[in-house]
Amino acid sequence: MSKKVPINHLRELESEAIYVIREVVSQFENPVMLFSGGKDSIVMFHMARKAFYPAKVPFPLMHIDTGHNFQETLDFRDWLVQETGVKLIVRYVQDSIDKGRVVEETGYTASRNKLQTITLLDAIEELKIDCAMGGGRRDEEKARAKERFFSHRDEFGQWDPKNQRPELWNLFNGRKNLGEHFRVFPISNWTEMDVWQYILLENIPIPSLYFSHEREVFERDGVLYAKTPYLKMKDTEKTEKRIVRFRTIGDATCTGAIESLANSVEDIIREVAATRITERGGRADDKRSEAAMEDRKIEGYF
Amino acid sequence: MEDKTIERSYLDMELLRFTTAGSVDDGKSTLIGRLLYDSKAIFQDQLEAIERASIKKGEEYVNLALLTDGLRAEREQGITIDVAYRYFHTPKRKFIIADTPGHVQYTRNMVTGASTANAAVILVDARHGVIEQTIRHAYIASLLRIPHVIVCVNKMDLVEFRQEVFDNIQQKFHGFATHLDLYDVRFIPISALLGDNVVDRSKNMDWYQGPTLMYLLENLYISNDYNQLDSRFPVQYVIRPQSIEFHDYRGYAGRMASGTFRVGDRVKVLPSGFTTTIKGIDFWTDHLESITAPQSGTIILEDDLDVSRGCMIISEENGIKQGQDIELMVCWLGDKPMIPGGKYALKHTTNDLRCMVKEVKYKVDFNTLEKDYSNKSIGMNDIACISIRTTKPLFYDSYRQNRVTGSLILIDEATNVTVGAGMII
């Protein structure tokens, strides 16, 4: 089979991401790829496989499991690991709670979203990880728009947004001192639409949560939440069955569903093209304050 | 069927990266906000958020600048500190904007944004005309070899949309630009605030017959922006599966820096200088006939040679410069001044080495663009011509010919911070 790959914008973004992933493997000794089971990390992992084929992906995936995942996400993760033979490392927020490293939030808006930072930083220290690749995109949130491809973290895992290394051409500087690490974002330049178009182009499997399905949900502050054991409902809140899908996949406690009939990637692309709300518009974790993302990132969030 | 085109149209979209430069209050953020807003890249929740913020600040119009200032310190001080990347698309192209701050002290950010740009949008305030900052921005665009420069004369609404204001600025710009290395410069009179000639044609300036900014961005001819003549493939990583199925597989992974390779091409591998033939070009499970910049792929060679990261595969007949004594233009990015005779780590393509600064030939006076042979202290934001000696030979082209094989960065070995951006002469 022989064919010429055209250089459209998706192929150029793909080439860039593959270049970045190969730089990581060349510049770091013990990298991991953070994997949440969401579409961004799935696309990133797909390109990692392309980058090293026919060899195996030369680093493990790492999942920071909050314990509040949708079961569909976990099933998909395990299927993907089985299918591709990649090594998977899982670290649990529950362990951090049990060890007293973090204190569980309480109340109706309780979420483990913020707690995962500690679990992640502990894992990086424990496993001597010198680079963690993430599926963050600059178009997601305004603090992310300032992020480098190669983002330096000090020995406390902190990001210093006002003092970032200049990043020129395609020359990525991954030099660091012992105990420091890097976060690398291969799909920095992708938008939500690019990700979906690429999923369609490459025919990449994704969790069923992204497609339209019937689910028991309840409404809070204009956001539809799934009924799960992890999210405490108020007495006034009532669940009902609706036809929904998820635009992003995070914890059940902070990811809103949207009413949708889209049940193919083509449908989703049409929906994304028509929608007027950002994908993180349904994320309670970003709504906590105007600088919510910046603050979490400084501490060492994904 | 319009729906059909939404799903498939992306296969014909090109990518254009551009940088925006302007002084404080030139209306740069407003222009970007306008491009994003008129191309519907701003979402309802984002718009509502900045509407709320504008009202809170007591502003008359919706302040689109609030969209682009991402860090808390930037919002508090009302200035842009760091390069921010923005995205939008039209049916024709996807755009990446490197939005760089306009303050004098942030030259390094413009250099950063310019390094990967196909085009530079330089804003000039119609009331103030060509100022020092404009000259600096044009100089950086020239130094960084940005293929296309679009000068937007903004705030035309504040000069009654008068043609002579626009003509004067155009003339002034040409006056100093003749000393620069710019080869595609366009001028557009706009009002970013009101939207004139940004996406929609102005109704206030009948005298201007040229394209709108959006039309230009969509139609600039960018296929020639990559060097297509000199085939260079810096080896990034060696793929050796060591599995039963691919027992003898040995592929050289990388990204084509310039030009094209085809299966069957005769090539030379540097630094060894051995020649061989390209046996195959793989990408994932596909076997390709050719690979063209900026594609990533894996090259398989006919002969078993010693090839590793840092080597470069070039076409046999097309030479490349080699040497340890390199002359370059450097933009200093570090907060500590450059140390004459100092040693720095150096990154060039996929190569890591060290170098020593041998000599500062001259510094560029940013006010006159003249060469200053007397003042040779190089601090942050300075641009200078220097010579260095590297620990091992570099294979390179001049930056003029090749932005990938002609660029390098210098790194402070003590702090690991990137302190210099180099363009080889």
XYZ file of C-alpha atoms in Angstrom:
727
model
C 0.000 0.000 0.000
C 1.444 3.305 -1.010
C -0.069 6.712 -0.595
C 0.864 10.357 -0.294
C -0.286 12.112 2.846
C -1.500 15.623 2.067
C -0.351 18.401 4.371
C -3.604 19.890 5.486
C -3.832 21.598 8.858
C -4.602 18.348 10.694
C -1.556 16.598 9.256
C 0.609 19.570 10.148
C -0.679 19.548 13.734
C -0.155 15.789 13.860
C 3.400 16.146 12.603
C 4.090 18.787 15.239
C 2.658 16.633 18.049
C 4.644 13.594 16.952
C 7.786 15.720 16.822
C 7.140 16.885 20.384
C 6.479 13.343 21.674
C 9.697 12.094 20.074
C 11.587 15.005 21.646
C 10.272 13.946 25.042
C 11.565 10.414 24.635
C 14.915 11.754 23.445
C 15.363 14.394 26.131
C 13.994 12.681 29.240
C 14.878 9.469 31.023
C 11.631 8.562 32.690
C 8.627 10.140 30.973
C 4.982 9.164 31.351
C 1.887 10.147 29.423
C -1.014 11.270 31.587
C -4.173 9.524 30.558
C -7.645 10.466 31.737
C -9.738 8.462 29.310
C -10.930 11.686 27.690
C -10.671 12.421 23.980
C -7.593 14.624 24.246
C -5.485 12.013 25.971
C -6.832 9.351 23.606
C -5.770 11.393 20.573
C -2.384 12.112 22.159
C -1.813 8.424 22.844
C -2.865 7.548 19.291
C -0.118 9.811 17.975
C 2.387 8.324 20.414
C 1.683 4.951 18.825
C 2.194 6.459 15.369
C 5.430 8.111 16.497
C 7.165 4.868 17.412
C 5.520 2.244 15.219
C 6.435 -0.553 14.606
C 8.094 -0.373 18.023
C 5.936 -0.184 21.136
C 5.286 3.141 22.833
C 8.441 3.551 24.964
C 6.727 5.006 28.055
C 3.793 4.078 30.284
C 0.441 5.780 30.582
C -0.388 7.154 34.000
C -3.925 7.597 35.252
C -4.635 9.634 38.370
C -7.825 7.936 39.476
C -10.038 10.171 41.609
C -12.412 7.310 42.329
C -15.144 9.473 40.851
C -14.787 8.331 37.272
C -17.614 7.167 35.116
C -17.461 3.392 34.795
C -17.501 3.762 30.986
C -14.219 5.691 31.166
C -12.515 2.982 33.201
C -13.822 0.235 30.941
C -12.524 2.085 27.911
C -9.123 2.618 29.558
C -8.764 -1.060 30.353
C -9.860 -2.055 26.864
C -7.285 0.282 25.296
C -4.499 -1.068 27.490
C -5.432 -4.618 26.548
C -5.678 -3.747 22.854
C -2.360 -1.893 22.564
C -0.201 -3.617 25.168
C 0.862 -0.292 26.693
C 1.934 -0.249 30.321
C -0.490 1.511 32.671
C 0.300 3.068 36.043
C -2.649 4.028 38.258
C -2.434 6.188 41.347
C -5.493 6.743 43.522
C -6.674 9.940 45.160
C -8.328 7.677 47.761
C -4.838 6.550 48.858
C -3.801 10.182 49.313
C -6.924 10.732 51.437
C -6.274 7.592 53.494
C -2.678 8.628 54.110
C -3.843 12.054 55.227
C -2.030 13.828 52.383
C -5.248 15.580 51.399
C -8.583 16.264 53.019
C -11.747 15.417 51.178
C -13.997 18.366 50.374
C -17.487 18.220 51.805
C -20.834 19.691 50.882
C -22.868 19.708 47.724
C -20.100 20.947 45.443
C -17.462 18.583 46.866
C -15.079 17.441 44.183
C -11.774 15.591 44.122
C -10.630 17.602 41.122
C -8.245 19.770 43.117
C -7.012 16.877 45.257
C -5.584 15.012 42.283
C -2.744 17.536 42.070
C -1.229 16.131 45.275
C -1.668 12.543 44.105
C -0.016 13.444 40.808
C 2.915 15.259 42.430
C 3.400 12.396 44.904
C 3.460 9.907 42.025
C 5.985 12.027 40.116
C 8.234 12.060 43.176
C 7.743 8.381 44.060
C 8.382 7.092 40.537
C 11.113 9.665 39.762
C 9.209 10.850 36.707
C 11.067 13.620 34.923
C 8.402 14.455 32.361
C 4.648 14.071 32.324
C 2.950 14.608 28.977
C -0.575 15.954 29.148
C -3.387 16.539 26.701
C -3.903 20.186 27.665
C -4.772 22.544 24.817
C -4.164 26.283 24.718
C -7.655 26.996 23.422
C -9.289 25.402 26.472
C -8.831 28.152 28.972
C -7.102 31.525 29.063
C -4.379 30.553 31.534
C -3.539 27.610 29.297
C -3.125 30.001 26.345
C 0.148 31.118 27.904
C 1.518 27.618 28.390
C 4.624 26.355 26.621
C 4.955 22.995 24.875
C 7.785 22.222 27.320
C 6.689 23.629 30.656
C 9.208 23.653 33.469
C 8.187 22.732 37.047
C 10.349 23.449 40.061
C 11.161 20.949 42.806
C 7.757 21.651 44.360
C 6.039 20.861 41.081
C 4.988 24.480 40.693
C 4.484 26.451 37.510
C 5.780 30.021 37.359
C 3.641 31.611 34.644
C 5.396 34.969 34.734
C 8.837 33.480 34.344
C 8.513 30.889 31.595
C 11.341 29.951 29.290
C 11.065 31.470 25.840
C 10.256 28.790 23.274
C 11.557 29.448 19.782
C 11.238 27.602 16.478
C 11.048 23.878 17.229
C 13.950 23.916 19.641
C 12.580 22.586 22.919
C 14.688 23.093 26.011
C 14.096 20.247 28.472
C 17.151 20.877 30.639
C 16.521 20.830 34.379
C 18.035 20.203 37.758
C 17.556 17.067 39.795
C 14.116 16.892 41.392
C 12.534 19.249 38.884
C 10.327 17.990 36.118
C 8.576 19.026 32.953
C 5.018 18.988 31.771
C 4.833 18.656 28.020
C 1.724 19.357 25.959
C 2.010 17.832 22.476
C -1.450 19.014 21.357
C -1.046 22.598 22.605
C -2.039 24.016 19.218
C -5.175 21.908 18.723
C -8.712 23.150 19.146
C -11.713 21.100 20.189
C -12.739 20.960 16.537
C -9.293 19.754 15.432
C -9.500 16.921 17.940
C -12.881 15.770 16.658
C -11.903 16.075 13.023
C -8.786 14.051 13.718
C -10.796 11.370 15.531
C -12.961 11.124 12.419
C -10.021 11.188 10.013
C -8.142 8.469 11.876
C -11.193 6.527 12.982
C -10.099 6.500 16.632
C -12.315 4.689 19.164
C -13.631 6.824 22.050
C -15.699 6.081 25.183
C -19.459 5.707 24.730
C -20.058 8.676 27.063
C -19.328 11.028 24.185
C -22.300 9.705 22.249
C -25.961 10.294 22.857
C -27.536 8.021 25.476
C -30.303 7.988 28.044
C -29.169 8.862 31.547
C -30.613 9.880 34.849
C -29.586 13.496 35.417
C -30.420 16.481 37.567
C -29.991 20.195 36.990
C -27.882 22.495 39.152
C -26.958 26.085 38.260
C -27.956 25.427 34.669
C -25.679 22.400 34.347
C -26.936 18.831 33.936
C -25.161 16.388 36.223
C -25.361 12.624 36.099
C -26.837 10.916 39.122
C -23.907 9.097 40.713
C -23.028 8.018 44.239
C -20.228 10.628 44.221
C -22.328 13.751 43.968
C -24.558 14.672 46.880
C -27.949 15.985 45.799
C -29.947 18.658 47.559
C -33.461 17.818 48.718
C -34.888 20.173 46.130
C -33.023 18.520 43.254
C -34.854 15.843 41.312
C -33.467 13.449 38.751
C -35.086 12.689 35.451
C -34.211 10.631 32.402
C -32.885 12.650 29.502
C -31.072 11.990 26.234
C -27.615 13.381 26.817
C -23.953 13.085 25.983
C -20.741 14.485 27.472
C -18.626 17.046 25.674
C -15.682 16.572 28.012
C -14.982 13.699 30.333
C -13.824 14.517 33.799
C -15.052 13.455 37.177
C -18.751 12.715 37.545
C -18.813 15.416 40.229
C -17.816 18.295 37.998
C -18.589 17.351 34.407
C -21.854 18.527 32.947
C -23.818 16.657 30.303
C -25.539 18.276 27.347
C -28.812 17.269 25.802
C -27.897 15.841 22.425
C -28.903 13.306 19.828
C -25.399 13.091 18.342
C -24.465 9.449 18.076
C -21.631 9.480 15.587
C -18.414 11.483 15.299
C -19.910 13.226 12.252
C -22.896 14.287 14.344
C -20.591 15.576 17.069
C -18.602 17.650 14.570
C -21.819 19.214 13.297
C -22.859 19.915 16.862
C -19.491 21.449 17.810
C -19.595 23.615 14.671
C -23.009 24.957 15.640
C -22.495 25.349 19.369
C -21.917 28.723 20.954
C -20.689 27.609 24.387
C -17.105 26.561 25.119
C -16.559 22.955 26.088
C -15.370 23.933 29.541
C -18.540 25.982 29.985
C -19.967 22.857 31.626
C -17.047 22.371 33.961
C -17.779 23.415 37.526
C -14.049 23.198 38.346
C -13.340 26.227 36.119
C -16.214 28.298 37.402
C -14.911 28.609 40.931
C -13.205 31.920 40.061
C -11.800 33.842 37.113
C -8.292 32.588 37.853
C -9.372 29.082 38.941
C -7.304 27.356 36.265
C -4.245 29.553 36.746
C -4.265 28.896 40.490
C -4.572 25.139 40.071
C -1.863 25.111 37.400
C 0.568 27.042 39.581
C 0.139 24.379 42.252
C 0.918 21.631 39.776
C -2.412 20.690 38.233
C -2.534 18.984 34.848
C -25.928 19.704 1.670
C -24.161 22.121 3.937
C -23.766 19.617 6.739
C -21.627 17.395 4.585
C -19.154 20.190 3.990
C -18.674 20.814 7.693
C -17.415 17.297 8.263
C -15.218 17.018 5.216
C -14.111 20.569 4.484
C -11.297 20.275 7.012
C -9.394 18.039 4.635
C -8.719 21.071 2.443
C -7.813 23.499 5.216
C -4.335 24.936 5.482
C -2.575 26.135 8.617
C -1.331 29.712 8.858
C 0.612 30.981 11.854
C 0.866 34.700 12.343
C 2.140 37.030 14.976
C 0.737 40.387 15.983
C 2.849 43.319 17.081
C 1.931 46.794 18.168
C 2.690 49.342 20.845
C 0.688 49.753 23.993
C -2.814 50.988 23.127
C -2.432 50.393 19.395
C -5.578 48.329 19.655
C -3.922 44.970 19.097
C -6.054 43.068 21.559
C -9.129 44.737 20.107
C -8.083 43.623 16.619
C -7.578 40.039 17.750
C -10.844 40.156 19.624
C -12.479 41.411 16.421
C -10.997 38.606 14.304
C -12.100 36.014 16.835
C -15.512 37.585 17.256
C -16.273 38.061 13.563
C -15.066 34.556 12.694
C -17.292 33.230 15.496
C -14.376 31.777 17.439
C -15.624 33.528 20.554
C -18.262 31.601 22.369
C -21.302 32.922 24.089
C -20.075 32.191 27.601
C -16.770 33.954 26.865
C -18.563 36.965 25.441
C -20.927 37.168 28.394
C -17.970 36.990 30.771
C -16.177 39.917 29.138
C -19.397 41.896 28.822
C -19.797 41.565 32.573
C -16.176 42.587 33.128
C -16.444 45.583 30.763
C -19.540 46.883 32.510
C -17.833 46.417 35.861
C -14.931 48.545 34.653
C -17.342 51.158 33.336
C -16.237 50.875 29.737
C -18.263 52.149 26.815
C -17.724 49.262 24.397
C -17.334 45.582 25.113
C -13.607 45.405 25.767
C -12.465 42.584 23.502
C -8.976 42.928 24.949
C -10.210 41.178 28.076
C -10.447 37.992 26.026
C -6.747 37.712 25.471
C -5.253 38.615 28.813
C -5.082 35.237 30.483
C -3.031 35.741 33.606
C -4.284 37.402 36.735
C -1.390 39.895 36.749
C -2.241 40.874 33.185
C -5.859 41.590 33.990
C -4.904 43.516 37.083
C -2.345 45.683 35.314
C -4.242 45.864 32.031
C -1.168 44.761 30.084
C -0.115 41.632 28.263
C 2.975 40.040 29.770
C 3.581 36.888 27.829
C 3.007 35.448 24.369
C -0.525 34.082 24.204
C -1.716 31.743 21.515
C -5.158 32.126 19.977
C -6.996 30.021 17.474
C -9.702 30.556 14.919
C -10.631 29.177 11.582
C -12.561 30.011 8.483
C -13.614 27.438 5.890
C -10.281 28.027 4.134
C -7.694 28.081 6.875
C -6.988 27.410 10.491
C -5.093 30.262 12.126
C -2.715 30.286 15.061
C -2.078 33.756 16.439
C 0.997 34.349 18.559
C -0.153 37.448 20.381
C 2.911 39.273 21.652
C 2.996 42.228 24.012
C 3.956 45.607 22.662
C 6.100 47.025 25.459
C 9.636 47.986 24.638
C 11.052 45.593 27.204
C 9.311 42.616 25.722
C 11.233 42.311 22.463
C 12.033 38.749 23.419
C 8.366 37.856 23.278
C 7.996 39.182 19.775
C 11.053 37.226 18.671
C 9.508 34.122 20.216
C 6.196 34.652 18.442
C 7.922 35.516 15.180
C 10.086 32.402 15.105
C 7.358 30.137 13.776
C 5.168 32.685 11.988
C 4.239 32.737 8.308
C 3.028 36.304 8.627
C 3.372 39.322 10.900
C 0.550 41.777 11.473
C 2.092 45.070 12.566
C -0.242 47.679 13.981
C 0.315 51.372 13.547
C -1.863 53.947 15.289
C -3.116 56.288 12.546
C -2.814 59.266 14.910
C 0.815 58.596 15.807
C 2.111 57.203 12.528
C 5.362 55.291 12.223
C 7.121 55.371 15.577
C 10.246 53.710 16.970
C 8.261 50.663 17.978
C 7.030 50.221 14.406
C 10.601 50.250 13.167
C 11.585 47.687 15.783
C 8.721 45.423 14.867
C 9.538 45.614 11.173
C 13.185 44.952 11.958
C 12.345 41.846 13.977
C 10.055 40.595 11.200
C 12.945 41.048 8.826
C 15.522 39.480 11.159
C 13.301 36.472 11.846
C 12.512 36.172 8.124
C 8.758 36.237 8.463
C 7.673 35.665 4.872
C 4.715 38.100 4.854
C 4.198 41.404 6.640
C 0.824 43.122 6.882
C 0.873 46.669 8.214
C -2.535 47.573 9.629
C -3.029 51.297 10.048
C -5.500 51.220 12.906
C -7.876 53.746 14.444
C -8.710 55.265 11.060
C -11.998 56.314 12.660
C -10.051 58.749 14.829
C -8.546 60.521 11.796
C -11.856 60.855 9.918
C -10.861 57.953 7.638
C -8.633 60.302 5.648
C -6.591 58.782 2.843
C -3.589 61.106 3.205
C -2.983 59.826 6.738
C -2.795 56.284 5.398
C -0.662 57.284 2.396
C 1.792 59.161 4.617
C 2.285 56.198 6.908
C 2.765 53.889 3.954
C 5.413 56.212 2.540
C 7.235 56.549 5.864
C 7.263 52.781 6.310
C 8.669 52.227 2.831
C 11.271 54.858 3.617
C 12.986 52.789 6.277
C 11.895 49.345 5.086
C 14.178 49.615 2.068
C 17.034 48.995 4.526
C 15.378 45.805 5.705
C 14.973 42.344 4.277
C 11.204 42.347 3.807
C 9.891 40.963 0.558
C 6.117 40.928 0.893
C 4.639 43.953 2.656
C 0.960 44.984 2.450
C -0.880 47.928 3.978
C -4.501 48.053 5.123
C -6.382 50.974 6.706
C -8.603 49.589 9.468
C -10.639 50.350 12.522
C -10.405 47.340 14.812
C -12.931 48.866 17.186
C -15.619 49.382 14.545
C -14.586 46.493 12.308
C -13.675 48.464 9.168
C -11.623 46.338 6.742
C -11.002 43.644 9.320
C -13.469 41.027 8.159
C -15.965 43.268 6.409
C -15.102 45.926 3.876
C -15.235 49.476 5.221
C -18.082 51.713 4.153
C -16.108 54.729 5.325
C -13.069 54.370 3.070
C -14.129 54.152 -0.564
C -10.651 55.230 -1.579
C -9.180 51.909 -0.416
C -9.623 49.197 -3.037
C -7.385 46.522 -1.521
C -8.363 43.395 0.415
C -9.581 43.234 3.998
C -7.274 41.776 6.629
C -9.245 38.543 6.804
C -9.179 38.151 3.027
C -5.399 38.581 3.031
C -4.895 36.100 5.855
C -7.035 33.596 4.016
C -5.305 34.049 0.682
C -1.617 34.751 1.321
C 0.345 32.282 -0.751
C 2.212 30.239 1.861
C 3.240 27.109 -0.022
C 6.651 28.632 -0.696
C 7.254 29.537 2.927
C 9.166 26.335 3.556
C 12.469 25.923 1.773
C 11.607 23.402 -0.935
C 15.008 23.026 -2.537
C 17.376 21.782 0.130
C 16.340 18.394 1.445
C 17.285 18.056 5.116
C 16.145 15.464 7.632
C 17.570 15.835 11.148
C 17.410 12.435 12.839
C 15.396 12.709 16.002
C 15.140 9.151 17.239
C 16.084 5.657 16.087
C 13.246 3.135 15.950
C 14.330 -0.441 16.619
C 11.375 -2.608 17.630
C 13.523 -5.709 18.392
C 10.409 -7.815 17.992
C 10.094 -11.084 16.107
C 7.933 -9.558 13.402
C 10.217 -6.567 12.817
C 13.479 -8.211 13.766
C 15.821 -6.219 11.506
C 13.824 -3.010 11.382
C 15.918 0.098 11.878
C 14.156 3.351 11.061
C 15.267 6.934 11.491
C 12.459 9.014 12.869
C 12.264 12.759 12.426
C 10.600 15.675 10.793
C 11.552 16.937 7.354
C 13.176 20.357 7.945
C 13.070 21.409 4.304
C 12.699 19.986 0.820
C 11.476 16.516 -0.158
C 12.870 12.989 -0.114
C 11.601 10.180 -2.318
C 12.197 6.471 -2.076
C 15.253 5.746 -4.219
C 16.930 9.128 -3.597
C 20.678 9.099 -3.112
C 21.499 10.678 0.248
C 24.439 11.571 2.441
C 24.471 11.021 6.193
C 26.254 13.593 8.329
C 28.622 13.758 10.138
C 30.041 10.496 8.715
C 29.615 11.645 5.101
C 28.688 8.131 3.915
C 26.260 7.954 1.022
C 23.399 5.533 0.594
C 19.904 5.240 -0.863
C 16.503 5.749 0.754
C 14.927 2.328 0.866
C 11.620 3.274 2.420
C 9.644 6.046 4.074
C 7.194 4.897 6.717
C 4.500 6.689 8.567
C 2.562 4.446 10.929
C 1.468 1.469 8.832
C 1.696 3.394 5.548
C 4.626 3.133 3.185
C 5.033 6.524 1.543
C 6.658 7.425 -1.754
C 7.907 10.746 -0.473
C 8.169 12.985 2.556
C 8.015 16.796 2.411
C 8.581 19.489 5.040
C 6.988 19.785 7.591
C 5.948 16.117 7.646
C 7.122 13.724 10.355
C 8.021 10.209 9.338
C 10.562 7.420 9.485
C 13.282 6.899 6.882
C 14.827 3.504 6.185
C 18.221 3.419 4.489
C 19.599 0.802 2.121
C 22.914 0.404 3.939
C 23.616 -0.310 7.556
C 25.306 2.883 8.691
C 26.001 4.359 12.100
C 23.131 6.831 12.405
C 21.775 8.266 15.649
C 20.027 11.332 17.070
C 21.800 14.482 15.982
C 22.816 13.074 12.586
C 21.341 14.674 9.487
C 20.302 13.056 6.227
C 20.721 15.388 3.229
C 20.535 14.886 -0.515
C 23.789 13.708 -2.025
C 24.261 16.526 -4.505
C 23.008 19.337 -2.303
C 25.685 20.432 0.137
C 25.288 21.942 3.578
C 27.716 24.140 5.484
C 29.804 22.520 8.183
C 32.002 24.075 10.786
C 32.789 24.957 14.367
C 33.215 28.691 13.891
C 29.814 30.228 13.351
C 28.749 33.800 12.890
C 25.212 34.655 13.883
C 22.721 37.323 14.849
C 21.569 36.773 18.392
C 18.605 38.164 20.274
C 19.448 38.071 23.964
C 16.607 36.704 26.083
C 18.246 36.170 29.449
C 18.006 38.626 32.323
C 21.745 38.304 32.945
C 23.911 39.933 30.248
C 25.813 37.790 27.787
C 29.314 36.980 28.971
C 31.998 37.544 26.328
C 34.134 34.403 26.264
C 31.361 32.670 28.193
C 30.328 29.093 27.581
C 26.745 28.150 26.826
C 24.846 25.009 25.957
C 23.531 25.088 22.416
C 20.612 23.413 20.674
C 20.504 23.207 16.890
C 18.060 20.893 15.063
C 18.281 17.660 17.087
C 21.816 18.348 18.209
C 22.963 19.232 21.714
C 26.386 20.728 22.095
C 28.286 23.547 23.785
C 29.819 26.722 22.523
C 31.936 29.653 23.555
C 31.146 33.249 22.646
C 34.294 34.360 20.826
C 33.474 37.888 19.832
C 30.745 40.476 19.778
C 31.089 42.068 16.341
C 28.474 44.743 16.788
C 25.247 45.535 18.529
C 22.188 46.770 16.662
C 21.107 50.224 17.782
C 17.392 49.756 18.017
C 16.606 53.416 17.510
C 18.550 53.930 14.314
C 18.991 50.287 13.196
C 22.682 51.191 12.749
C 25.517 48.871 13.701
C 27.136 49.979 16.932
C 30.755 48.799 17.038
C 31.603 50.589 20.273
C 29.058 49.322 22.783
C 29.431 45.586 23.055
C 27.596 44.790 26.271
C 24.658 42.572 25.405
C 21.709 42.494 27.786
C 18.121 41.355 27.635
C 16.298 42.372 24.439
C 19.520 43.366 22.680
C 20.241 42.143 19.188
C 23.852 41.640 18.174
C 26.127 39.995 15.676
C 28.440 37.531 17.415
C 30.786 34.700 16.561
C 30.916 31.448 18.486
C 33.012 28.309 18.476
C 31.202 25.026 19.002
C 32.548 21.869 20.646
C 31.873 19.838 17.515
C 31.041 20.661 13.901
C 27.551 21.931 13.137
C 25.762 21.160 9.856
C 23.806 24.237 8.992
C 22.410 26.613 6.408
C 22.177 30.327 6.737
C 18.955 31.387 8.443
C 18.130 33.389 5.331
C 17.920 30.138 3.393
C 16.498 27.842 5.988
C 14.684 28.770 9.178
C 15.069 25.266 10.640
C 18.710 24.428 9.949
C 19.740 28.071 10.372
C 18.370 28.643 13.875
C 19.754 27.764 17.291
C 19.219 28.568 20.953
C 21.762 29.247 23.682
C 21.150 27.966 27.193
C 22.701 29.099 30.472
C 24.361 25.975 31.836
C 23.882 27.030 35.447
C 20.185 27.888 35.349
C 19.143 25.844 32.268
C 17.212 28.852 31.028
C 17.087 29.689 27.314
C 19.069 32.925 27.059
C 19.755 33.455 23.366
C 17.986 33.033 20.037
C 20.467 32.690 17.200
C 20.108 33.124 13.476
C 23.128 31.911 11.550
C 24.486 34.330 8.969
